[in-house]
């Protein structure tokens, strides 16, 4: 959810001024602003989200769904005897295409496989499942249910079955 109503202490404001993202700066930085930020409708939506949805209970529920999704991926990996692991950080699971979790960027980059990411992304999209970030995999949201997670696991299993059979 985009939201842009904020106030800053002077030190933070100076830092942001020096590190803004945009078309006129040579390096990426902090992206701020937009035509829909900070208006009354956005603020009312944010208030509803924070009061009714993004509660401690809501966060606990999606973290549990993230575990369910990672466990499902681990089951698929184990069934095929692949030298991979499934990881999760709260509601965000993913594939680690190595037998051990990386500890550094140099180790993690060896798990990056653009062809696999693109195949997974396209395969899932063609079956009605949207993986928003191609390289990162799914993010369980407050709108997802156990049935949604189980469907993701089912389709992901079909993909890995097809890869293993090739």
Short mmCIF file of C-alpha atoms in Angstrom, two decimals:
data_model
loop_
_atom_site.label_atom_id
_atom_site.label_comp_id
_atom_site.label_asym_id
_atom_site.label_seq_id
_atom_site.Cartn_x
_atom_site.Cartn_y
_atom_site.Cartn_z
CA UNK A 1 0.00 0.00 0.00
CA UNK A 2 1.46 3.32 -1.00
CA UNK A 3 1.25 5.93 1.69
CA UNK A 4 3.05 9.20 1.86
CA UNK A 5 1.96 11.20 4.88
CA UNK A 6 5.09 11.66 6.91
CA UNK A 7 7.05 14.03 9.03
CA UNK A 8 10.78 14.03 9.49
CA UNK A 9 13.34 15.27 11.93
CA UNK A 10 15.75 17.71 10.22
CA UNK A 11 18.64 15.21 10.13
CA UNK A 12 16.52 12.61 8.32
CA UNK A 13 15.11 15.21 5.92
CA UNK A 14 18.65 16.27 4.97
CA UNK A 15 19.65 12.63 4.40
CA UNK A 16 16.64 12.02 2.15
CA UNK A 17 17.31 15.23 0.21
CA UNK A 18 20.82 13.97 -0.55
CA UNK A 19 19.67 10.45 -1.56
CA UNK A 20 16.51 10.91 -3.60
CA UNK A 21 15.74 8.65 -6.54
CA UNK A 22 14.72 10.13 -9.84
CA UNK A 23 15.48 10.70 -13.48
CA UNK A 24 17.96 13.51 -12.80
CA UNK A 25 20.31 11.70 -10.44
CA UNK A 26 23.05 9.29 -11.58
CA UNK A 27 22.41 6.56 -8.97
CA UNK A 28 19.28 4.97 -7.48
CA UNK A 29 18.17 6.34 -4.15
CA UNK A 30 15.10 6.78 -1.98
CA UNK A 31 11.86 7.04 -3.97
CA UNK A 32 9.35 9.48 -2.51
CA UNK A 33 6.24 11.20 -3.73
CA UNK A 34 3.50 10.62 -6.23
CA UNK A 35 0.10 11.99 -7.14
CA UNK A 36 -1.85 9.58 -4.93
CA UNK A 37 0.23 9.89 -1.77
CA UNK A 38 -1.10 11.59 1.31
CA UNK A 39 -4.67 12.26 0.14
CA UNK A 40 -7.72 11.71 2.37
CA UNK A 41 -8.76 8.45 0.70
CA UNK A 42 -5.26 6.96 1.00
CA UNK A 43 -5.09 7.97 4.67
CA UNK A 44 -8.53 6.47 5.42
CA UNK A 45 -7.48 3.24 3.69
CA UNK A 46 -4.25 3.17 5.67
CA UNK A 47 -6.12 3.69 8.92
CA UNK A 48 -8.50 0.83 8.12
CA UNK A 49 -5.62 -1.42 7.15
CA UNK A 50 -3.66 -0.68 10.32
CA UNK A 51 -6.68 -0.94 12.65
CA UNK A 52 -8.47 -3.93 11.13
CA UNK A 53 -6.12 -6.01 9.00
CA UNK A 54 -2.42 -5.51 9.78
CA UNK A 55 -2.92 -6.45 13.42
CA UNK A 56 -0.57 -8.67 15.44
CA UNK A 57 -3.05 -11.51 14.88
CA UNK A 58 -3.10 -10.82 11.15
CA UNK A 59 0.69 -10.86 10.97
CA UNK A 60 0.82 -14.12 12.95
CA UNK A 61 -1.69 -15.69 10.55
CA UNK A 62 0.26 -14.79 7.42
CA UNK A 63 3.54 -15.90 9.04
CA UNK A 64 1.92 -19.31 9.66
CA UNK A 65 0.83 -19.41 6.02
CA UNK A 66 4.42 -18.61 5.03
CA UNK A 67 5.60 -21.64 7.03
CA UNK A 68 2.91 -23.75 5.34
CA UNK A 69 4.11 -22.60 1.92
CA UNK A 70 7.79 -23.19 2.72
CA UNK A 71 6.98 -26.64 4.15
CA UNK A 72 5.07 -27.45 0.96
CA UNK A 73 8.06 -26.42 -1.13
CA UNK A 74 10.37 -28.50 1.08
CA UNK A 75 8.09 -31.50 0.46
CA UNK A 76 8.32 -31.01 -3.31
CA UNK A 77 12.12 -30.70 -3.11
CA UNK A 78 12.42 -33.83 -0.94
CA UNK A 79 10.11 -35.87 -3.20
CA UNK A 80 12.42 -35.23 -6.13
CA UNK A 81 15.68 -35.49 -4.16
CA UNK A 82 16.79 -32.07 -5.36
CA UNK A 83 19.83 -30.38 -3.78
CA UNK A 84 17.70 -27.36 -2.88
CA UNK A 85 16.14 -25.85 0.21
CA UNK A 86 13.02 -23.83 0.87
CA UNK A 87 13.39 -20.80 3.07
CA UNK A 88 10.93 -18.41 4.58
CA UNK A 89 11.06 -15.14 6.39
CA UNK A 90 7.66 -14.65 7.94
CA UNK A 91 5.13 -14.71 5.12
CA UNK A 92 7.75 -14.69 2.34
CA UNK A 93 9.08 -18.10 1.25
CA UNK A 94 11.44 -18.89 -1.58
CA UNK A 95 13.63 -21.48 -3.22
CA UNK A 96 17.32 -21.71 -2.42
CA UNK A 97 18.82 -23.63 -5.35
CA UNK A 98 21.66 -24.99 -3.18
CA UNK A 99 21.77 -27.64 -0.44
CA UNK A 100 22.77 -25.13 2.26
CA UNK A 101 21.44 -21.67 2.91
CA UNK A 102 23.90 -18.96 1.87
CA UNK A 103 25.51 -16.80 4.52
CA UNK A 104 26.93 -14.11 2.26
CA UNK A 105 26.05 -12.37 -0.97
CA UNK A 106 28.82 -14.28 -2.76
CA UNK A 107 27.20 -17.55 -1.69
CA UNK A 108 23.66 -16.35 -2.40
CA UNK A 109 24.40 -15.26 -5.96
CA UNK A 110 25.22 -18.90 -6.83
CA UNK A 111 21.56 -19.73 -6.11
CA UNK A 112 20.26 -17.18 -8.62
CA UNK A 113 18.92 -18.82 -11.78
CA UNK A 114 17.09 -16.40 -14.05
CA UNK A 115 15.77 -19.11 -16.37
CA UNK A 116 14.19 -20.98 -13.45
CA UNK A 117 12.72 -17.76 -12.04
CA UNK A 118 11.24 -16.78 -15.39
CA UNK A 119 9.88 -20.27 -16.02
CA UNK A 120 8.29 -20.43 -12.57
CA UNK A 121 6.82 -16.97 -12.91
CA UNK A 122 5.32 -17.68 -16.33
CA UNK A 123 4.13 -21.19 -15.43
CA UNK A 124 2.31 -19.93 -12.34
CA UNK A 125 0.86 -16.89 -14.14
CA UNK A 126 -0.54 -19.13 -16.87
CA UNK A 127 -2.37 -21.04 -14.15
CA UNK A 128 -3.83 -17.99 -12.45
CA UNK A 129 -1.19 -17.46 -9.76
CA UNK A 130 0.74 -14.20 -9.71
CA UNK A 131 4.24 -14.15 -8.22
CA UNK A 132 4.80 -10.42 -7.90
CA UNK A 133 8.58 -10.45 -7.70
CA UNK A 134 10.09 -12.85 -10.21
CA UNK A 135 13.35 -13.48 -8.36
CA UNK A 136 11.90 -13.54 -4.85
CA UNK A 137 8.85 -15.75 -5.14
CA UNK A 138 5.57 -15.32 -3.35
CA UNK A 139 4.55 -13.07 -0.51
CA UNK A 140 1.60 -14.37 1.49
CA UNK A 141 -0.75 -11.44 2.00
CA UNK A 142 -3.52 -10.70 4.44
CA UNK A 143 -5.98 -11.65 1.68
CA UNK A 144 -4.60 -15.19 1.24
CA UNK A 145 -6.19 -18.28 2.74
CA UNK A 146 -4.93 -21.80 3.43
CA UNK A 147 -6.65 -22.84 0.19
CA UNK A 148 -4.66 -20.22 -1.74
CA UNK A 149 -1.41 -21.50 -0.27
CA UNK A 150 -2.36 -25.11 -0.99
CA UNK A 151 -3.17 -24.20 -4.60
CA UNK A 152 0.22 -22.51 -4.96
CA UNK A 153 1.94 -25.64 -3.61
CA UNK A 154 -0.08 -27.85 -5.97
CA UNK A 155 0.84 -25.83 -9.06
CA UNK A 156 4.45 -25.48 -7.95
CA UNK A 157 4.59 -29.28 -7.54
CA UNK A 158 3.26 -29.70 -11.09
CA UNK A 159 6.02 -27.42 -12.37
CA UNK A 160 8.80 -29.28 -10.56
CA UNK A 161 7.29 -32.61 -11.69
CA UNK A 162 7.50 -31.42 -15.30
CA UNK A 163 11.06 -30.16 -14.86
CA UNK A 164 12.13 -33.45 -13.25
CA UNK A 165 10.49 -35.47 -16.05
CA UNK A 166 12.27 -33.50 -18.80
#
